Short mmCIF file of N, CA and C in Angstrom, two decimals:
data_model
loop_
_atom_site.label_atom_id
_atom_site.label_comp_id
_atom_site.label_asym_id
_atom_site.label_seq_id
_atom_site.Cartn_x
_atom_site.Cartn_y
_atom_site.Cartn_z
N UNK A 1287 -8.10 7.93 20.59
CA UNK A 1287 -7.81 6.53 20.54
C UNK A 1287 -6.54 6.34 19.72
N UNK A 1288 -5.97 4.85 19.92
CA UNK A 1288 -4.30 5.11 19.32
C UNK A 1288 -4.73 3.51 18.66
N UNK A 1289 -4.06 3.96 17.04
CA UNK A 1289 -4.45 2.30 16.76
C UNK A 1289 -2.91 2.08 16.44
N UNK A 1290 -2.30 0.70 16.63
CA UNK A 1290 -0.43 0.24 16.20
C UNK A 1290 -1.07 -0.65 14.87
N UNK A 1291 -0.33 -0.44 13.82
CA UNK A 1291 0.05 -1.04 12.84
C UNK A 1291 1.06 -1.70 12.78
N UNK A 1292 1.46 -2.98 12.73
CA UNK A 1292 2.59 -3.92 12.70
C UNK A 1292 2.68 -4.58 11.42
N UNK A 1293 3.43 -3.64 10.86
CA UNK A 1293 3.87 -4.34 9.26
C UNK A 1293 3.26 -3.22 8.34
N UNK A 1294 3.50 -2.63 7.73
CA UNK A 1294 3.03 -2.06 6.51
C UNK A 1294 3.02 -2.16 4.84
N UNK A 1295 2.91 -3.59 5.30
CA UNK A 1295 2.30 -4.73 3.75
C UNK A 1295 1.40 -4.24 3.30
N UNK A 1296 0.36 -4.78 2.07
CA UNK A 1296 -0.36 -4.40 1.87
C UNK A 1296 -1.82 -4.85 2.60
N UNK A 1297 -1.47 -5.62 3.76
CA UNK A 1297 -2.57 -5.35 4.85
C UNK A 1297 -2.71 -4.84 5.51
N UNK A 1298 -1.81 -4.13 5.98
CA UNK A 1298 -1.65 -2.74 6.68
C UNK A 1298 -1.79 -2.01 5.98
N UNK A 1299 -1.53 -1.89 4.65
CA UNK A 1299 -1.52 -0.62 4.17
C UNK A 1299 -3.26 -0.21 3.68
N UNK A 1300 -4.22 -1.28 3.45
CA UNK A 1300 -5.08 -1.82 3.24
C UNK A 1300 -5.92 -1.02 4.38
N UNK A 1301 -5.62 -1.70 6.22
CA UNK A 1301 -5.77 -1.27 6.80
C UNK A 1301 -6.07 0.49 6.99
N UNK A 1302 -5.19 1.27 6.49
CA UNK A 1302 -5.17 2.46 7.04
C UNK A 1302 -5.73 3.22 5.84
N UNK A 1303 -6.05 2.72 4.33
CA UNK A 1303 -6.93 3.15 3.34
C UNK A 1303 -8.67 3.14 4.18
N UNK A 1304 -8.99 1.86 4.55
CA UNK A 1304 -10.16 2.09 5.11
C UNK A 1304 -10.43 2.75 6.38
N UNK A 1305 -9.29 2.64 7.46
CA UNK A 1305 -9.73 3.92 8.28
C UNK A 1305 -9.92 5.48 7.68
N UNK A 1306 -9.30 5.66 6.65
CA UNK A 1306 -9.21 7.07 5.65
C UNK A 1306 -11.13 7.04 5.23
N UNK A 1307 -10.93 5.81 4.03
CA UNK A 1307 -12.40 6.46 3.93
C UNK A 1307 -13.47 6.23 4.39
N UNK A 1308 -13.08 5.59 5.83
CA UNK A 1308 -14.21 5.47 6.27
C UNK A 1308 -14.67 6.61 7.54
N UNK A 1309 -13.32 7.64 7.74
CA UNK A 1309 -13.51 9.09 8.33
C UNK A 1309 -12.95 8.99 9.40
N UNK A 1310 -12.89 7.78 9.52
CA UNK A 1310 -12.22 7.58 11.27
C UNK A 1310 -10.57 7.86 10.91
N UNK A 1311 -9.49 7.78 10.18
CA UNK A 1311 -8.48 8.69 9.91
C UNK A 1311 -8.83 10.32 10.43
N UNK A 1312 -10.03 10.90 9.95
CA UNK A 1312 -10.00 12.24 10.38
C UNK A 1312 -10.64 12.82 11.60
N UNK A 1313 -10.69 11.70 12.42
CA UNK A 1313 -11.37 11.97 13.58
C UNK A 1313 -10.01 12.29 15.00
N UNK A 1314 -10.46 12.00 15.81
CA UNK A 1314 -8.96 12.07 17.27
C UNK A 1314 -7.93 10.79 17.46
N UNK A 1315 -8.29 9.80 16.00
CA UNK A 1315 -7.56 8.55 16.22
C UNK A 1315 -6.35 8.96 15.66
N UNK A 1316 -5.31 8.52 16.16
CA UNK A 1316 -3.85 8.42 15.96
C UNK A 1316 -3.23 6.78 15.55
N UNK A 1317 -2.60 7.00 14.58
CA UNK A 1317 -2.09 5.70 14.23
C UNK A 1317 -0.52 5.35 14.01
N UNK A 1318 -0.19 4.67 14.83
CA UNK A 1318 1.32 4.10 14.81
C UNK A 1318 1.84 3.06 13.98
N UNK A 1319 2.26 3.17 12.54
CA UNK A 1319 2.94 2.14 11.88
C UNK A 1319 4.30 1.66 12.14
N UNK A 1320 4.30 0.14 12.67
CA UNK A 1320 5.75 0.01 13.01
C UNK A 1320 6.09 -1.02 11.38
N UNK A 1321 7.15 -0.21 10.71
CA UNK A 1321 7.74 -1.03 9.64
C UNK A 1321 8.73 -0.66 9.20
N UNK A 1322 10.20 -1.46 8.99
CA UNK A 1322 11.18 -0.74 8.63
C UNK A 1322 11.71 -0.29 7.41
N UNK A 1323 10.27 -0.70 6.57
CA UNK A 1323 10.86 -0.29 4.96
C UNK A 1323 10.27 1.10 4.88
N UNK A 1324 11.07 2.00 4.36
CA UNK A 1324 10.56 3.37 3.76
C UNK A 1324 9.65 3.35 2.68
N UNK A 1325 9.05 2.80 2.24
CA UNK A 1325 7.90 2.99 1.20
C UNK A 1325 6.58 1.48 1.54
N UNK A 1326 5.87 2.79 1.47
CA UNK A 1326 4.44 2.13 2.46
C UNK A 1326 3.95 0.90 1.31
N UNK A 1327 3.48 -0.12 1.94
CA UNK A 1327 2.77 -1.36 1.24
C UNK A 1327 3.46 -2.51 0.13
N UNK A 1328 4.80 -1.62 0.17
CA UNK A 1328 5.88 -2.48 -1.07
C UNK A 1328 6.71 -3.81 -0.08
N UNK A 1329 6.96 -3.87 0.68
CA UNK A 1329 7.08 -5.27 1.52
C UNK A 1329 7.94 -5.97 0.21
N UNK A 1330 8.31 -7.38 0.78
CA UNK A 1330 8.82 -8.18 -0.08
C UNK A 1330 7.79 -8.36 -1.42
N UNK A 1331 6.79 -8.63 -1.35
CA UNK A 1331 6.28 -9.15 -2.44
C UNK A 1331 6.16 -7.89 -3.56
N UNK A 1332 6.06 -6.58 -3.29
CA UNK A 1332 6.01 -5.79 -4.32
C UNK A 1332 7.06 -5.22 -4.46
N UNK A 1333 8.22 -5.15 -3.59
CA UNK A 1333 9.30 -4.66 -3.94
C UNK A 1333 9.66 -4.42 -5.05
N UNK A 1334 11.04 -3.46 -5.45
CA UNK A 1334 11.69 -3.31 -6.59
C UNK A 1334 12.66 -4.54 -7.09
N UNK A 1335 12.51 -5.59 -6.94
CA UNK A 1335 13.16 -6.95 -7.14
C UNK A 1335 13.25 -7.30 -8.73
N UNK A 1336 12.10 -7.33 -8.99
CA UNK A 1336 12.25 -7.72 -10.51
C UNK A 1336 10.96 -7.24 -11.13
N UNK A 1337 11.27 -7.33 -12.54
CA UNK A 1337 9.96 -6.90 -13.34
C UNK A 1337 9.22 -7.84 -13.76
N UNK A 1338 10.27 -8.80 -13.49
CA UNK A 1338 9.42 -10.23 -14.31
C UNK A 1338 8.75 -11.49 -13.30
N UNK A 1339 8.62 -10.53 -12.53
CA UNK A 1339 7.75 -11.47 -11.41
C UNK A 1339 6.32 -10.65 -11.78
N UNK A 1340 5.26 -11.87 -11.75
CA UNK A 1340 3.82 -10.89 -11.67
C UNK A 1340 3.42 -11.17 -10.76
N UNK A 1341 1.98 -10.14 -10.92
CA UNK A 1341 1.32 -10.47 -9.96
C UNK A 1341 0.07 -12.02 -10.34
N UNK A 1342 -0.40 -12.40 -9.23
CA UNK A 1342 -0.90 -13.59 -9.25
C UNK A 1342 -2.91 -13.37 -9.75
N UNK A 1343 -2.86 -12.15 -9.66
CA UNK A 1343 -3.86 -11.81 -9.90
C UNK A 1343 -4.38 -10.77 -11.25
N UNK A 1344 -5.57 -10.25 -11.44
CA UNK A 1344 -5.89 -9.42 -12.99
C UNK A 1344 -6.04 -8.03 -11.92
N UNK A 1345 -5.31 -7.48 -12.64
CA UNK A 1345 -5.65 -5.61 -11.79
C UNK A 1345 -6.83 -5.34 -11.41
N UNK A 1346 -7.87 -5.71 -12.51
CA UNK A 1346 -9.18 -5.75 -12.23
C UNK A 1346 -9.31 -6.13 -10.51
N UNK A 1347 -9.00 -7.29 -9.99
CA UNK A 1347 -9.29 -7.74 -8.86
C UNK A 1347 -8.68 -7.22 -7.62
N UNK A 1348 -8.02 -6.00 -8.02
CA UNK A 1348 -6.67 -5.59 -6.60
C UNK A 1348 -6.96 -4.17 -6.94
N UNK A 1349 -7.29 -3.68 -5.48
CA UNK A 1349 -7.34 -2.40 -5.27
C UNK A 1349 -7.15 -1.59 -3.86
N UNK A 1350 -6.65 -0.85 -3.37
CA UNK A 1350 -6.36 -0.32 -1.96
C UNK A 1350 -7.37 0.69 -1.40
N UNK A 1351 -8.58 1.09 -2.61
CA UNK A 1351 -9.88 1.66 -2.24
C UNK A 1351 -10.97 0.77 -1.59
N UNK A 1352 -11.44 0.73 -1.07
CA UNK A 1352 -12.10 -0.41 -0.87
C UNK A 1352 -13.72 0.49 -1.56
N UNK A 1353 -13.83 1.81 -1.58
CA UNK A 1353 -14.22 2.73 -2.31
C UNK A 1353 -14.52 2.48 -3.94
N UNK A 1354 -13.78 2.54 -4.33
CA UNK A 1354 -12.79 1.89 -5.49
C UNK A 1354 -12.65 0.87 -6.17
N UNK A 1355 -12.94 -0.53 -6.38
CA UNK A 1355 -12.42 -1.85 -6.73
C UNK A 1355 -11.57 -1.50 -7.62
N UNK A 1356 -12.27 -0.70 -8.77
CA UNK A 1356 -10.77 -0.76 -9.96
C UNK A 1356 -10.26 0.39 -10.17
N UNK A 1357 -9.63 0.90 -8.57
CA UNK A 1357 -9.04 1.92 -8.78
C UNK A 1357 -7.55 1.60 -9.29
N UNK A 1358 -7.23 0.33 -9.55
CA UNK A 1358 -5.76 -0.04 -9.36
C UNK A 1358 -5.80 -0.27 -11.16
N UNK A 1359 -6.65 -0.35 -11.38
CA UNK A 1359 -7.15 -0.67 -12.98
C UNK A 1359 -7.33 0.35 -13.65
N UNK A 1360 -8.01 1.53 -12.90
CA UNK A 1360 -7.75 3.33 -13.74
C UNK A 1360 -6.35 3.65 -13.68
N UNK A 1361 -5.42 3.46 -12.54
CA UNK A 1361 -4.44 4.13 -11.94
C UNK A 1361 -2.89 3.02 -13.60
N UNK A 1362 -3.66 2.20 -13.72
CA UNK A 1362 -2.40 1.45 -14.52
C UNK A 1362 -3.14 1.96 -16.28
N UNK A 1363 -4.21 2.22 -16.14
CA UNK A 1363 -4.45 2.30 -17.68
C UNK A 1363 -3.73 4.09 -17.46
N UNK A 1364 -3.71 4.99 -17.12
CA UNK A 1364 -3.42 5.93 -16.94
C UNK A 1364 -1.55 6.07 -17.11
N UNK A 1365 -1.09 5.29 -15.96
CA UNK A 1365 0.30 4.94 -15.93
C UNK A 1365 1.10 3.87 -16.96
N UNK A 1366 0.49 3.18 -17.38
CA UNK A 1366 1.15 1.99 -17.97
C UNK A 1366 -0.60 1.39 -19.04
N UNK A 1367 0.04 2.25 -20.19
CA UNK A 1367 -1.48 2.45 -20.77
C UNK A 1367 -1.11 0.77 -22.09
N UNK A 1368 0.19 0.39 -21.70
CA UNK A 1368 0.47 -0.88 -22.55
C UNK A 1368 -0.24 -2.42 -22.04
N UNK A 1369 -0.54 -1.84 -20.92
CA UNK A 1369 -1.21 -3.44 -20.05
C UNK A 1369 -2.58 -2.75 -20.41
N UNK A 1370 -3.36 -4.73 -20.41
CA UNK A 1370 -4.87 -4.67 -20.57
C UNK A 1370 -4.69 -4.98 -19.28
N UNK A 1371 -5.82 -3.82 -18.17
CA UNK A 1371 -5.85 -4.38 -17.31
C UNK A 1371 -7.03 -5.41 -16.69
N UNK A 1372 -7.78 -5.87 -17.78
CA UNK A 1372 -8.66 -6.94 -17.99
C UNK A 1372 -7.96 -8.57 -18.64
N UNK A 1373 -7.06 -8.34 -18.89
CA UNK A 1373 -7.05 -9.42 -19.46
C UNK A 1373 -4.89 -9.75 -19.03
N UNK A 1374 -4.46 -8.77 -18.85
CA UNK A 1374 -2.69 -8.99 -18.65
C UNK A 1374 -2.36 -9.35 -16.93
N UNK A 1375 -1.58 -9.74 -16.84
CA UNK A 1375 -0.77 -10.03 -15.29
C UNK A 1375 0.06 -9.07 -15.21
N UNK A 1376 0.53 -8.51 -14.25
CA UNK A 1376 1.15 -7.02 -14.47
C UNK A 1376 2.52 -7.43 -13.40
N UNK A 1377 3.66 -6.56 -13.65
CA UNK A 1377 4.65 -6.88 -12.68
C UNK A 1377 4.31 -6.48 -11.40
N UNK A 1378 4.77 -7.15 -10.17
CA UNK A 1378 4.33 -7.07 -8.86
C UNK A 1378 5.15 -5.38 -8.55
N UNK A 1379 6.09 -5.24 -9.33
CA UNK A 1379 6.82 -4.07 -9.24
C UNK A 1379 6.03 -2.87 -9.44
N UNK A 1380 5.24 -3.08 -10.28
CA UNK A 1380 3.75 -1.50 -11.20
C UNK A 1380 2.82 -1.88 -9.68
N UNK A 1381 2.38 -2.67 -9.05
CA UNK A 1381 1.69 -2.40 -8.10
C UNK A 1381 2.04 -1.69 -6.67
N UNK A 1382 3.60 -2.38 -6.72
CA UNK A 1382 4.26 -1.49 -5.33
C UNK A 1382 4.10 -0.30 -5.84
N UNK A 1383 4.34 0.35 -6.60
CA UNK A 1383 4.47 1.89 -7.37
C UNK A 1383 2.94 2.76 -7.04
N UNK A 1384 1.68 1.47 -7.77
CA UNK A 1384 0.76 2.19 -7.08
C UNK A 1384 0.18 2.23 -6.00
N UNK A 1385 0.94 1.74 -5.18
CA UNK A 1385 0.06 1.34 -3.69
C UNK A 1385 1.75 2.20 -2.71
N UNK A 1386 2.45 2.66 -3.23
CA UNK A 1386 3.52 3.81 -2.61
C UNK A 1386 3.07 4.52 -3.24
N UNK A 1387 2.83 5.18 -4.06
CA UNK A 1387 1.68 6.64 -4.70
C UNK A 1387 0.56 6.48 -3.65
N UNK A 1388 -0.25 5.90 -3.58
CA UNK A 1388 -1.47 5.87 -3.14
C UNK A 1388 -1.84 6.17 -1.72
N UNK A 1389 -0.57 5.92 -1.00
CA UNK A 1389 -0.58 5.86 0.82
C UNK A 1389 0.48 6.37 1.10
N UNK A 1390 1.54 7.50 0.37
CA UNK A 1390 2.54 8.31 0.82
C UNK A 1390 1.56 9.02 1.53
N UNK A 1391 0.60 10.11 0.66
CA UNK A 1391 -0.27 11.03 1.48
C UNK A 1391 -0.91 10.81 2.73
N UNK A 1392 -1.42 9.85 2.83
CA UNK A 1392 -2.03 9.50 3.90
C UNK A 1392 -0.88 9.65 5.43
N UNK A 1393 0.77 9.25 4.80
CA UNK A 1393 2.00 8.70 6.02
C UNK A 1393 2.19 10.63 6.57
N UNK A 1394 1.42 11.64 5.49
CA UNK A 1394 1.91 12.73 5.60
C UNK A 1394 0.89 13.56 6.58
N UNK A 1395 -0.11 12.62 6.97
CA UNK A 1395 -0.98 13.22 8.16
C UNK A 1395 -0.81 13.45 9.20
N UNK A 1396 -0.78 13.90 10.04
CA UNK A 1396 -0.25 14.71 11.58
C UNK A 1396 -0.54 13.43 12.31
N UNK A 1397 -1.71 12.90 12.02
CA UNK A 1397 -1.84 11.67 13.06
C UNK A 1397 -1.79 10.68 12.88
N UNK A 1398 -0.72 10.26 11.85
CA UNK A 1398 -0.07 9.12 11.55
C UNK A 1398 1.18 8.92 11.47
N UNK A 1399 1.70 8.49 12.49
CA UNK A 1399 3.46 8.30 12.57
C UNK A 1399 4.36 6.51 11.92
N UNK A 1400 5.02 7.27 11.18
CA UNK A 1400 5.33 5.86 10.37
C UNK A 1400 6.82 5.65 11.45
N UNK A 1401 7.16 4.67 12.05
CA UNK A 1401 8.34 4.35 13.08
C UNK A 1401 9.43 3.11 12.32
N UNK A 1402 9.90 3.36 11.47
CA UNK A 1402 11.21 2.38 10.87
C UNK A 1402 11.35 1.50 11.87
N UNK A 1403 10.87 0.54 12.58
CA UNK A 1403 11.25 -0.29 13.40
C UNK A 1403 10.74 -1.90 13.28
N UNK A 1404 11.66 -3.00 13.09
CA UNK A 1404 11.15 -4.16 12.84
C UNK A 1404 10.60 -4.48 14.34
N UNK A 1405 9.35 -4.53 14.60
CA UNK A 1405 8.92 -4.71 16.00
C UNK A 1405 9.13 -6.26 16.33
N UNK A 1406 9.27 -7.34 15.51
CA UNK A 1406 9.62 -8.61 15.36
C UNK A 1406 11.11 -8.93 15.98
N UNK A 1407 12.03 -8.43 15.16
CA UNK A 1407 13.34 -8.25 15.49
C UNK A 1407 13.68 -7.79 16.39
N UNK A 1408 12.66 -6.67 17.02
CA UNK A 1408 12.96 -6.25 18.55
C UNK A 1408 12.59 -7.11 19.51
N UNK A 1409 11.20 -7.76 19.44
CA UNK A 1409 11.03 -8.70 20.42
C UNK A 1409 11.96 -9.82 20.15
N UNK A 1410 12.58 -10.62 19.27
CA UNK A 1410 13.20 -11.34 19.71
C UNK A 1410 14.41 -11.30 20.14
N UNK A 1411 14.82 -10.27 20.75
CA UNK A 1411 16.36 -10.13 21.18
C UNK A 1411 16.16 -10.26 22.59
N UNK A 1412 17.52 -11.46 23.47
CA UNK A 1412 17.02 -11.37 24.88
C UNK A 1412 17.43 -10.22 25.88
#
């Protein structure tokens, strides 16, 4: 089976964490990400833009395990052991970081092809 990914935000990227643990990644499914940024799940909003943008949420509440809830909350006390991640707003920048750590491996599986292509921008050309 062939699944297309269109966009590799962090709902896509979201997306292809739970096909992982939920086994169907290691089964005969093949998955096509169409997105033209080179680093998986950082999109505009987590980009490298600024540090002083946060996030809107407590780390506690954001995680790409669905396995996991506060895996994004071990992964920053570990990395960035200066944030409470109970109680601080963290830059949207420390989350692109862990959510491109977190789903490089996954882009490095045989049956997952990441395709640099704005599929948007392609359809609208006449």
């Amino acid at each position: 089976m062939k699944i297309a990914i269109v966009g590799f935000g962090v709902s896509g990227a979201a997306l292809l964490m739970s096909l992982k643990t939920s086994g169907k990644l290691d089964t005969d499914l093949h998955v096509d990400i169409f997105d033209p940024n080179h680093e998986p799940a950082v999109g505009l909003a987590y980009g490298k833009d600024s540090n002083h943008l946060l996030l809107n949420a407590f780390p506690t509440a954001m995680s790409l395990n669905p396995d996991n809830p506060l895996e994004f909350s071990e992964w920053l006390e570990k990395n960035y052991p200066e944030f409470n991640a109970t109680v601080d707003l963290v830059p949207r920048t420390v989350f692109g970081e862990y959510a491109s750590e977190r789903l490089s491996p996954l882009l490095e599986k045989e049956n997952v092809t990441h395709i640099k292509n704005n599929m948007i921008a392609s359809q609208s050309k006449p």
